[in-house]
Short mmCIF file of C-alpha atoms in Angstrom, two decimals:
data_model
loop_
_atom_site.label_atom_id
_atom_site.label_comp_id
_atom_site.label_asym_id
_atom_site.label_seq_id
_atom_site.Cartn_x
_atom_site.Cartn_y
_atom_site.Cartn_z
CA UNK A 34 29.16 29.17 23.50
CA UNK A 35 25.68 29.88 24.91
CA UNK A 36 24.96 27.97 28.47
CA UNK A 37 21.52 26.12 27.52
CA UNK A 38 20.16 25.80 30.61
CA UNK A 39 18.88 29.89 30.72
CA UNK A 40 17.01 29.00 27.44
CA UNK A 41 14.75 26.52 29.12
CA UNK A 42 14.21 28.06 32.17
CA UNK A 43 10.95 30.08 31.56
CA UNK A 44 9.61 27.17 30.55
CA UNK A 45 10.05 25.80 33.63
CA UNK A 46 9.09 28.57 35.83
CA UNK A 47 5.80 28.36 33.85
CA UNK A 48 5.16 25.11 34.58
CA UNK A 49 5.99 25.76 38.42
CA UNK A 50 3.44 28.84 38.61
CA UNK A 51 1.03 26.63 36.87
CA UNK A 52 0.93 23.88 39.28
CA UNK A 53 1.03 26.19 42.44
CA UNK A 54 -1.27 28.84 41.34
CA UNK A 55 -4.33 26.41 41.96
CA UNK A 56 -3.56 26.03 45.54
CA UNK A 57 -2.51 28.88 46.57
CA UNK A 58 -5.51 30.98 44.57
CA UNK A 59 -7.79 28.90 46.51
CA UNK A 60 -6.40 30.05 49.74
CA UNK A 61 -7.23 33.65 49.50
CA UNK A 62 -10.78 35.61 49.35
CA UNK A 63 -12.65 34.77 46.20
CA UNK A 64 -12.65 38.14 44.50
CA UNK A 65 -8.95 38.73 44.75
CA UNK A 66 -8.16 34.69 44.48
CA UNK A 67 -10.27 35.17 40.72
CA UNK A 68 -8.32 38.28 39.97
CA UNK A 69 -4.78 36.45 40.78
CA UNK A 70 -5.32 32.89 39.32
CA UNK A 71 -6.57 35.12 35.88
CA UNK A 72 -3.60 36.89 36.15
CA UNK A 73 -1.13 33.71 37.00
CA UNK A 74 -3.19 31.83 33.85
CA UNK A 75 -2.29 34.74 31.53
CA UNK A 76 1.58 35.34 32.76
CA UNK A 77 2.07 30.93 33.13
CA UNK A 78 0.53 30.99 29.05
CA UNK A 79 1.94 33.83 28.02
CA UNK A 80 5.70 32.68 29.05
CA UNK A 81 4.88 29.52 27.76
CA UNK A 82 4.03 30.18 24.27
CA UNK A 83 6.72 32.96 24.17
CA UNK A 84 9.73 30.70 25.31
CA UNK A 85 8.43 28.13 22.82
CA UNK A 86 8.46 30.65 19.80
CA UNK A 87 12.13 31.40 20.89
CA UNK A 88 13.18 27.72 20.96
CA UNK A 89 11.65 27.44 17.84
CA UNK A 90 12.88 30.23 15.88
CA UNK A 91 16.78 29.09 16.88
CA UNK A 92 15.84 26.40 14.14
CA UNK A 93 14.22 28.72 11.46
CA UNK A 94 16.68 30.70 11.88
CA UNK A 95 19.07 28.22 10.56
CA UNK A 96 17.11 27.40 7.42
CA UNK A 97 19.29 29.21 4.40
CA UNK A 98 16.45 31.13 2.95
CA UNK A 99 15.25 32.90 6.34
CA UNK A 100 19.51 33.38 7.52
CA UNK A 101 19.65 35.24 4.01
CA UNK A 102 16.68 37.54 4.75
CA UNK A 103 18.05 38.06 8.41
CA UNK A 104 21.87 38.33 7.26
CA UNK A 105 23.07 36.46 9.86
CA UNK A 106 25.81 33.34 9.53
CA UNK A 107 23.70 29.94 9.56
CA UNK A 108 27.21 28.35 10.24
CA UNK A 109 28.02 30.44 13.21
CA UNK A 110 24.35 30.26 14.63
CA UNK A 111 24.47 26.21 14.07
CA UNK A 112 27.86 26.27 16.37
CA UNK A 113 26.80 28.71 18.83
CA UNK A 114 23.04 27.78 19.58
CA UNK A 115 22.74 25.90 23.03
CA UNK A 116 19.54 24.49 21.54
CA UNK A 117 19.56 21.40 20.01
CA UNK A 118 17.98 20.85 16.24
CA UNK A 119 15.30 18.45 17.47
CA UNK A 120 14.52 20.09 20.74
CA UNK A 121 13.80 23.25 18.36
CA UNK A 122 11.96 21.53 16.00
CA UNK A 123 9.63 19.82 18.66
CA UNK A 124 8.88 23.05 19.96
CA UNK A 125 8.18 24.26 16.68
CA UNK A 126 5.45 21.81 16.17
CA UNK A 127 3.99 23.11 19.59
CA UNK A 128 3.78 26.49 18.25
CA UNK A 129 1.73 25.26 14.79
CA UNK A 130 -0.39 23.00 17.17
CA UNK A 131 -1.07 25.73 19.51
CA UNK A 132 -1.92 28.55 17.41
CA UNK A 133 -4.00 25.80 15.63
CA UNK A 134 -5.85 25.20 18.83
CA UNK A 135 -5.83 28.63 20.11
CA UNK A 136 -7.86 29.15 16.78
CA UNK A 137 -10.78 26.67 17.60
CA UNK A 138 -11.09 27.66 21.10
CA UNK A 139 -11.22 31.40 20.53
CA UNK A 140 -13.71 30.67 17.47
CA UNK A 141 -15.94 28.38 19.81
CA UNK A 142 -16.47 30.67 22.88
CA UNK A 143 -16.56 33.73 20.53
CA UNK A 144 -19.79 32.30 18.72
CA UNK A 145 -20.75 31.09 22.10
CA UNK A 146 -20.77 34.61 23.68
CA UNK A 147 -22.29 35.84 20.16
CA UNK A 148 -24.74 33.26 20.45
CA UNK A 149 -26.25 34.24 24.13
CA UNK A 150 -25.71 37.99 23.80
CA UNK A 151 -28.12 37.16 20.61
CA UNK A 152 -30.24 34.88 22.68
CA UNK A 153 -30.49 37.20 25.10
CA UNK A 154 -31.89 40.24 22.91
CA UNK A 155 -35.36 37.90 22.36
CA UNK A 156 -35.69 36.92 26.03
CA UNK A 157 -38.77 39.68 27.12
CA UNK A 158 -37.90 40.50 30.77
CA UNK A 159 -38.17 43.51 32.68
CA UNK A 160 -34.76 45.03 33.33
CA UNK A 161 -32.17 42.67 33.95
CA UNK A 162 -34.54 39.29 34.72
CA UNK A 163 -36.59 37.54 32.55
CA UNK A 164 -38.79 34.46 33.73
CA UNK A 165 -39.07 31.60 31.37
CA UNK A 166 -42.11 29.67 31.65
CA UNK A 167 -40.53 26.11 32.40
CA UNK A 168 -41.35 23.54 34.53
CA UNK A 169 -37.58 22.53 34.96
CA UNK A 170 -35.61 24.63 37.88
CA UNK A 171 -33.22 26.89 36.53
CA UNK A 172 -31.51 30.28 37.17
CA UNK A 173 -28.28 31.19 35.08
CA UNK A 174 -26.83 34.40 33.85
CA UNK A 175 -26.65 35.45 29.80
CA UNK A 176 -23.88 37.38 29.02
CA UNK A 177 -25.65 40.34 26.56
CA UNK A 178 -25.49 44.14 26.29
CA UNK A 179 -27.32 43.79 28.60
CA UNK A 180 -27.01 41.05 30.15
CA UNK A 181 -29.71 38.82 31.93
CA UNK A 182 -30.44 36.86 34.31
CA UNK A 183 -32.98 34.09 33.18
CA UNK A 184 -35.21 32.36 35.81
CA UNK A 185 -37.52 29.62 34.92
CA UNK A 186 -40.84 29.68 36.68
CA UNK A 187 -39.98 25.65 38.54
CA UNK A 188 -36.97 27.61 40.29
CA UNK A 189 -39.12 30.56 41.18
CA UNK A 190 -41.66 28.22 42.90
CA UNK A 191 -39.19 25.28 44.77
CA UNK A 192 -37.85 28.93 46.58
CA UNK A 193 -39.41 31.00 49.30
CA UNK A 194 -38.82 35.00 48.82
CA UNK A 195 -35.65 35.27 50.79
CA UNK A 196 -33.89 32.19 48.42
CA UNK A 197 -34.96 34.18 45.49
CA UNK A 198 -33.75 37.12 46.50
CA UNK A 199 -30.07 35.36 47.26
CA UNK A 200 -29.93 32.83 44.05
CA UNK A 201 -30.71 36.44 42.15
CA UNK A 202 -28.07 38.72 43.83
CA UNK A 203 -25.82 35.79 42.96
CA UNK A 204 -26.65 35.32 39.18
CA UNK A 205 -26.33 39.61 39.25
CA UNK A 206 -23.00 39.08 41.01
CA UNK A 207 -22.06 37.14 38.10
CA UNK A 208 -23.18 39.80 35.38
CA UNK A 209 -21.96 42.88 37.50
CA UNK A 210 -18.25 41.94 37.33
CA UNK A 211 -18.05 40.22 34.21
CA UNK A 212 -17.45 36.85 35.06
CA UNK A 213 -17.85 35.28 31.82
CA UNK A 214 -14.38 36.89 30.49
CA UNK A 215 -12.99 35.34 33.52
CA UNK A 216 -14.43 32.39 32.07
CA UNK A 217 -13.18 32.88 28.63
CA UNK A 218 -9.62 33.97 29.75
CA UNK A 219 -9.04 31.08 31.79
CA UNK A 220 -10.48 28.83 29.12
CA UNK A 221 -7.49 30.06 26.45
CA UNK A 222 -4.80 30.23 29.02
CA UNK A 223 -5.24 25.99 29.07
CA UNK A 224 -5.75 25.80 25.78
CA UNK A 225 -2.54 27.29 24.97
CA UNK A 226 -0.59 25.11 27.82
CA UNK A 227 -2.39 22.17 29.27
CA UNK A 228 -0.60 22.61 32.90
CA UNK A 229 -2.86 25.32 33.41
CA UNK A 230 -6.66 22.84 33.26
CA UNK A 231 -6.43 22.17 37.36
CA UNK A 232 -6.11 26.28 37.42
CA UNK A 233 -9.15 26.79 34.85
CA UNK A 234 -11.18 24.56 37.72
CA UNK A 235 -9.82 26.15 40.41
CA UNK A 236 -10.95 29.66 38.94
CA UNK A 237 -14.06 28.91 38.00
CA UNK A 238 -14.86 27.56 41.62
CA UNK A 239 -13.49 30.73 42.63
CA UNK A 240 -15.50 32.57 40.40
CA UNK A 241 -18.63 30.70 41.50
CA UNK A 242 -17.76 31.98 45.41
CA UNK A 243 -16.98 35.52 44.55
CA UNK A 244 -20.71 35.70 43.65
CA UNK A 245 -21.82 33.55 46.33
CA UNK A 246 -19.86 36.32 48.63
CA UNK A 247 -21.49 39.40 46.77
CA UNK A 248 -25.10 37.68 47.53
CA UNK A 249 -24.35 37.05 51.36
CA UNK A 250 -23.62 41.10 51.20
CA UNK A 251 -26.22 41.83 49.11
CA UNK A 252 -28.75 39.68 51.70
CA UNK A 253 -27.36 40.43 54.88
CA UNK A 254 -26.76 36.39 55.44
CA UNK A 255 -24.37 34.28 54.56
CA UNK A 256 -26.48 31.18 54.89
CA UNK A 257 -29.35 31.89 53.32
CA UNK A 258 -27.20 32.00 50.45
CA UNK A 259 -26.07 28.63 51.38
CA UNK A 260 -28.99 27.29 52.04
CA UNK A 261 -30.47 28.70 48.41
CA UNK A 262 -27.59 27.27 46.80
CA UNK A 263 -28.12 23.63 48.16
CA UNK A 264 -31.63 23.92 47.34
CA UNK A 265 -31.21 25.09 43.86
CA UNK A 266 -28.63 22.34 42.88
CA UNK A 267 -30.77 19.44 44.30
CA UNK A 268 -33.38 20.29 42.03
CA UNK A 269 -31.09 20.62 38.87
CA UNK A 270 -30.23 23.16 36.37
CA UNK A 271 -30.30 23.56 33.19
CA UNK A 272 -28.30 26.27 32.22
CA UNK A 273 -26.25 26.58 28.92
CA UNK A 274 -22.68 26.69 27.70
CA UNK A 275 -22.34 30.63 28.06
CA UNK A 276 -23.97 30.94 30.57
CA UNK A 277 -22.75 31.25 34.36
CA UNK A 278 -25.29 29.24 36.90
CA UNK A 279 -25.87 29.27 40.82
CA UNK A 280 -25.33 25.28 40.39
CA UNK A 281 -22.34 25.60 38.90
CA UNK A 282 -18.97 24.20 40.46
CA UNK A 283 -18.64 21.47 43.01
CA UNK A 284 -21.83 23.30 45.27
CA UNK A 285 -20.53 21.20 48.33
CA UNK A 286 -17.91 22.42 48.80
CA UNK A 287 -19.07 25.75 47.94
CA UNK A 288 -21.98 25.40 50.67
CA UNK A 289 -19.00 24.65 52.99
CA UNK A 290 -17.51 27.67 52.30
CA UNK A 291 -20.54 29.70 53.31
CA UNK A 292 -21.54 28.43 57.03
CA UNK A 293 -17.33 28.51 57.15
CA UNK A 294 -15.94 32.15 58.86
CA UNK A 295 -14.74 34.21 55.32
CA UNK A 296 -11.61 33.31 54.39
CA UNK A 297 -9.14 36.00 54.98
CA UNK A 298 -6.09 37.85 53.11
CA UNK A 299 -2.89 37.18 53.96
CA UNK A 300 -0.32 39.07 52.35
CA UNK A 301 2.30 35.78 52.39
CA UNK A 302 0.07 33.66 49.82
CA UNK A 303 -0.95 36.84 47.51
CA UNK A 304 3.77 37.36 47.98
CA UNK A 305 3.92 33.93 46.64
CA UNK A 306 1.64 34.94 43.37
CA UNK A 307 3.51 38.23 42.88
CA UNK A 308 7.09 36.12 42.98
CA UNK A 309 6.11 33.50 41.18
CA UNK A 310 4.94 35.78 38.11
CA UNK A 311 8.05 38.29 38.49
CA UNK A 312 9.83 34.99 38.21
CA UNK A 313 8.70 34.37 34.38
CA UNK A 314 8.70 37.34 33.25
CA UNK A 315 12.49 37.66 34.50
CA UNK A 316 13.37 34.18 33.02
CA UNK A 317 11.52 34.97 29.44
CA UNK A 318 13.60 38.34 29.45
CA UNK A 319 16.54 36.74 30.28
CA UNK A 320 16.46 34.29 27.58
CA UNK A 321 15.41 37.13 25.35
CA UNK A 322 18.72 38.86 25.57
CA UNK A 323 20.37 35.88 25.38
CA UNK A 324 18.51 34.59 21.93
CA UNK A 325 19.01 37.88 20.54
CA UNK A 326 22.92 37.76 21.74
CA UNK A 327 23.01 34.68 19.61
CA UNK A 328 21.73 36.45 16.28
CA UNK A 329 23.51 39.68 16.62
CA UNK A 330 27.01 37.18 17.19
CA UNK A 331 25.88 35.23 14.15
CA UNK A 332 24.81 38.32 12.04
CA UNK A 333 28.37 40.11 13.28
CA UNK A 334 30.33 36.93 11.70
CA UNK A 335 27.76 37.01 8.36
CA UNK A 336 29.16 40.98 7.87
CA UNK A 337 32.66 40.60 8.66
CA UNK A 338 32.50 37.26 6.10
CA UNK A 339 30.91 39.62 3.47
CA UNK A 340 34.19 42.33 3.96
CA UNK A 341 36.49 39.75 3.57
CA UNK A 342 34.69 38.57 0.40
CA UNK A 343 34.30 41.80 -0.97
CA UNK A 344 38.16 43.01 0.03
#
């Protein structure tokens, strides 16, 4: 017999790294907090989906018309599998219902991004910034080859020329590194396991401060940004679904962040990431082996039941 308890263990070293990742992401510099809370997403929702395919496939593999195509003993895989029938088929309905919803997301933001790259091919601007004639305040980046950064002429006059220059270094901040596929990445990663929405915020905040960050550089002042920031939000924005905005994010707390000393790296929280994802990707490989053990014991018994019927 198999011990079960390996087989479920990715699943819950997924669920651990999803819960911590927020927290701990938040604790380090923005740029390398976005990098690792991407990276913890991707590893928490890849293990995730992977140990639930295994789980499920101990039950297909026990329907007579796949055992025969795999020549493996559906007798022998029945008695040996630590999984039980329903847990299997449970997770097997996951799978459907995640592909299924992995679908609609990836179709969604896809036309989205299509959408603004084509929006942004019949904004006239000169280089990278077009202004809009509108009343309305708003500044937001357009993901596009190339992108944009679209400024409506109500944002260009509520700002003096110093909070212009920082609300613009931080929408180019934004097009510079790519932020939108953070975005998108972190969007699909709680999609495929819901564990991982409080990590989607917690990106996208830290996202929002990585540019906020490049600006202060880019202006020489840390508060003006701030200060441009506040401004901006208290008039409103009106930026669109694609599109990655100076008001985005709880701008509080973000506003905090700037008149706060930068937050520095210490190599015990960005330890605790690295673990943490070694941890799954162990587990998952683990109860890999251990799956395929199972088939090859069942597929061993299938051949020498074959001999004996042939002999």
């Amino acid at each position: 017999m198999f011990w079960p308890v390996p087989m479920y263990l990715p699943l819950l070293v997924s669920a651990v790294l999803a819960l911590v990742a927020p927290s701990v992401g938040l604790r380090m510099p923005p740029r390398a907090g976005a990098w690792a809370m991407a990276c913890a997403g991707v590893v928490a929702a890849g293990t995730w989906a992977t140990e639930l395919a295994i789980l499920a496939f101990t039950a297909i593999g026990q329907v007579p018309l796949v055992a025969a195509r795999g020549a493996w003993s559906v007798s022998v895989l029945a008695a040996e599998d630590p999984v039980s029938r329903k847990i299997a088929a449970v997770c097997t309905g996951m799978v459907l219902v995640l592909v299924a919803s992995l679908s609609v997301a990836s179709w969604r933001r896809g036309r989205a991004l299509v959408d603004a790259w084509k929006e942004c091919r019949h904004i006239a601007g000169g280089g990278d910034l077009a202004v809009v004639d509108d009343p309305v305040p708003a500044a937001y980046a357009v993901l596009g080859m190339p992108g944009r950064v679209v400024v409506s002429s109500g944002m260009l006059r509520l700002l003096d020329g110093p909070e212009r220059r920082a609300l613009l270094a931080h929408e180019r901040a934004h097009l510079r590194h790519r932020h939108h596929l953070f975005s998108l990445v972190l969007h699909l990663t709680a999609v495929v396991n819901p564990l991982l929405r409080p990590l989607e915020r917690a990106g996208a905040f830290a996202v929002e401060r990585w540019a906020d960050e490049e600006a202060g550089v880019v202006v020489g002042d840390r508060r003006l940004v701030a200060r441009a920031i506040a401004r901006a939000a208290l008039a409103s924005s009106r930026a669109g679904r694609s599109a990655l905005s100076a008001t985005g994010g709880p701008v509080p707390q973000r506003v905090q962040a700037l008149l706060a000393p930068q937050v520095r790296r210490h190599n015990g929280v960005v330890a605790a990431f690295v673990v943490l994802m070694a941890a799954c990707c162990v587990s998952l490989a683990v109860t890999a082996h251990d799956t395929e053990r199972l088939f090859e014991a069942a597929m061993r018994a299938h051949a020498t039941a074959a001999l004996v019927s042939t002999g």
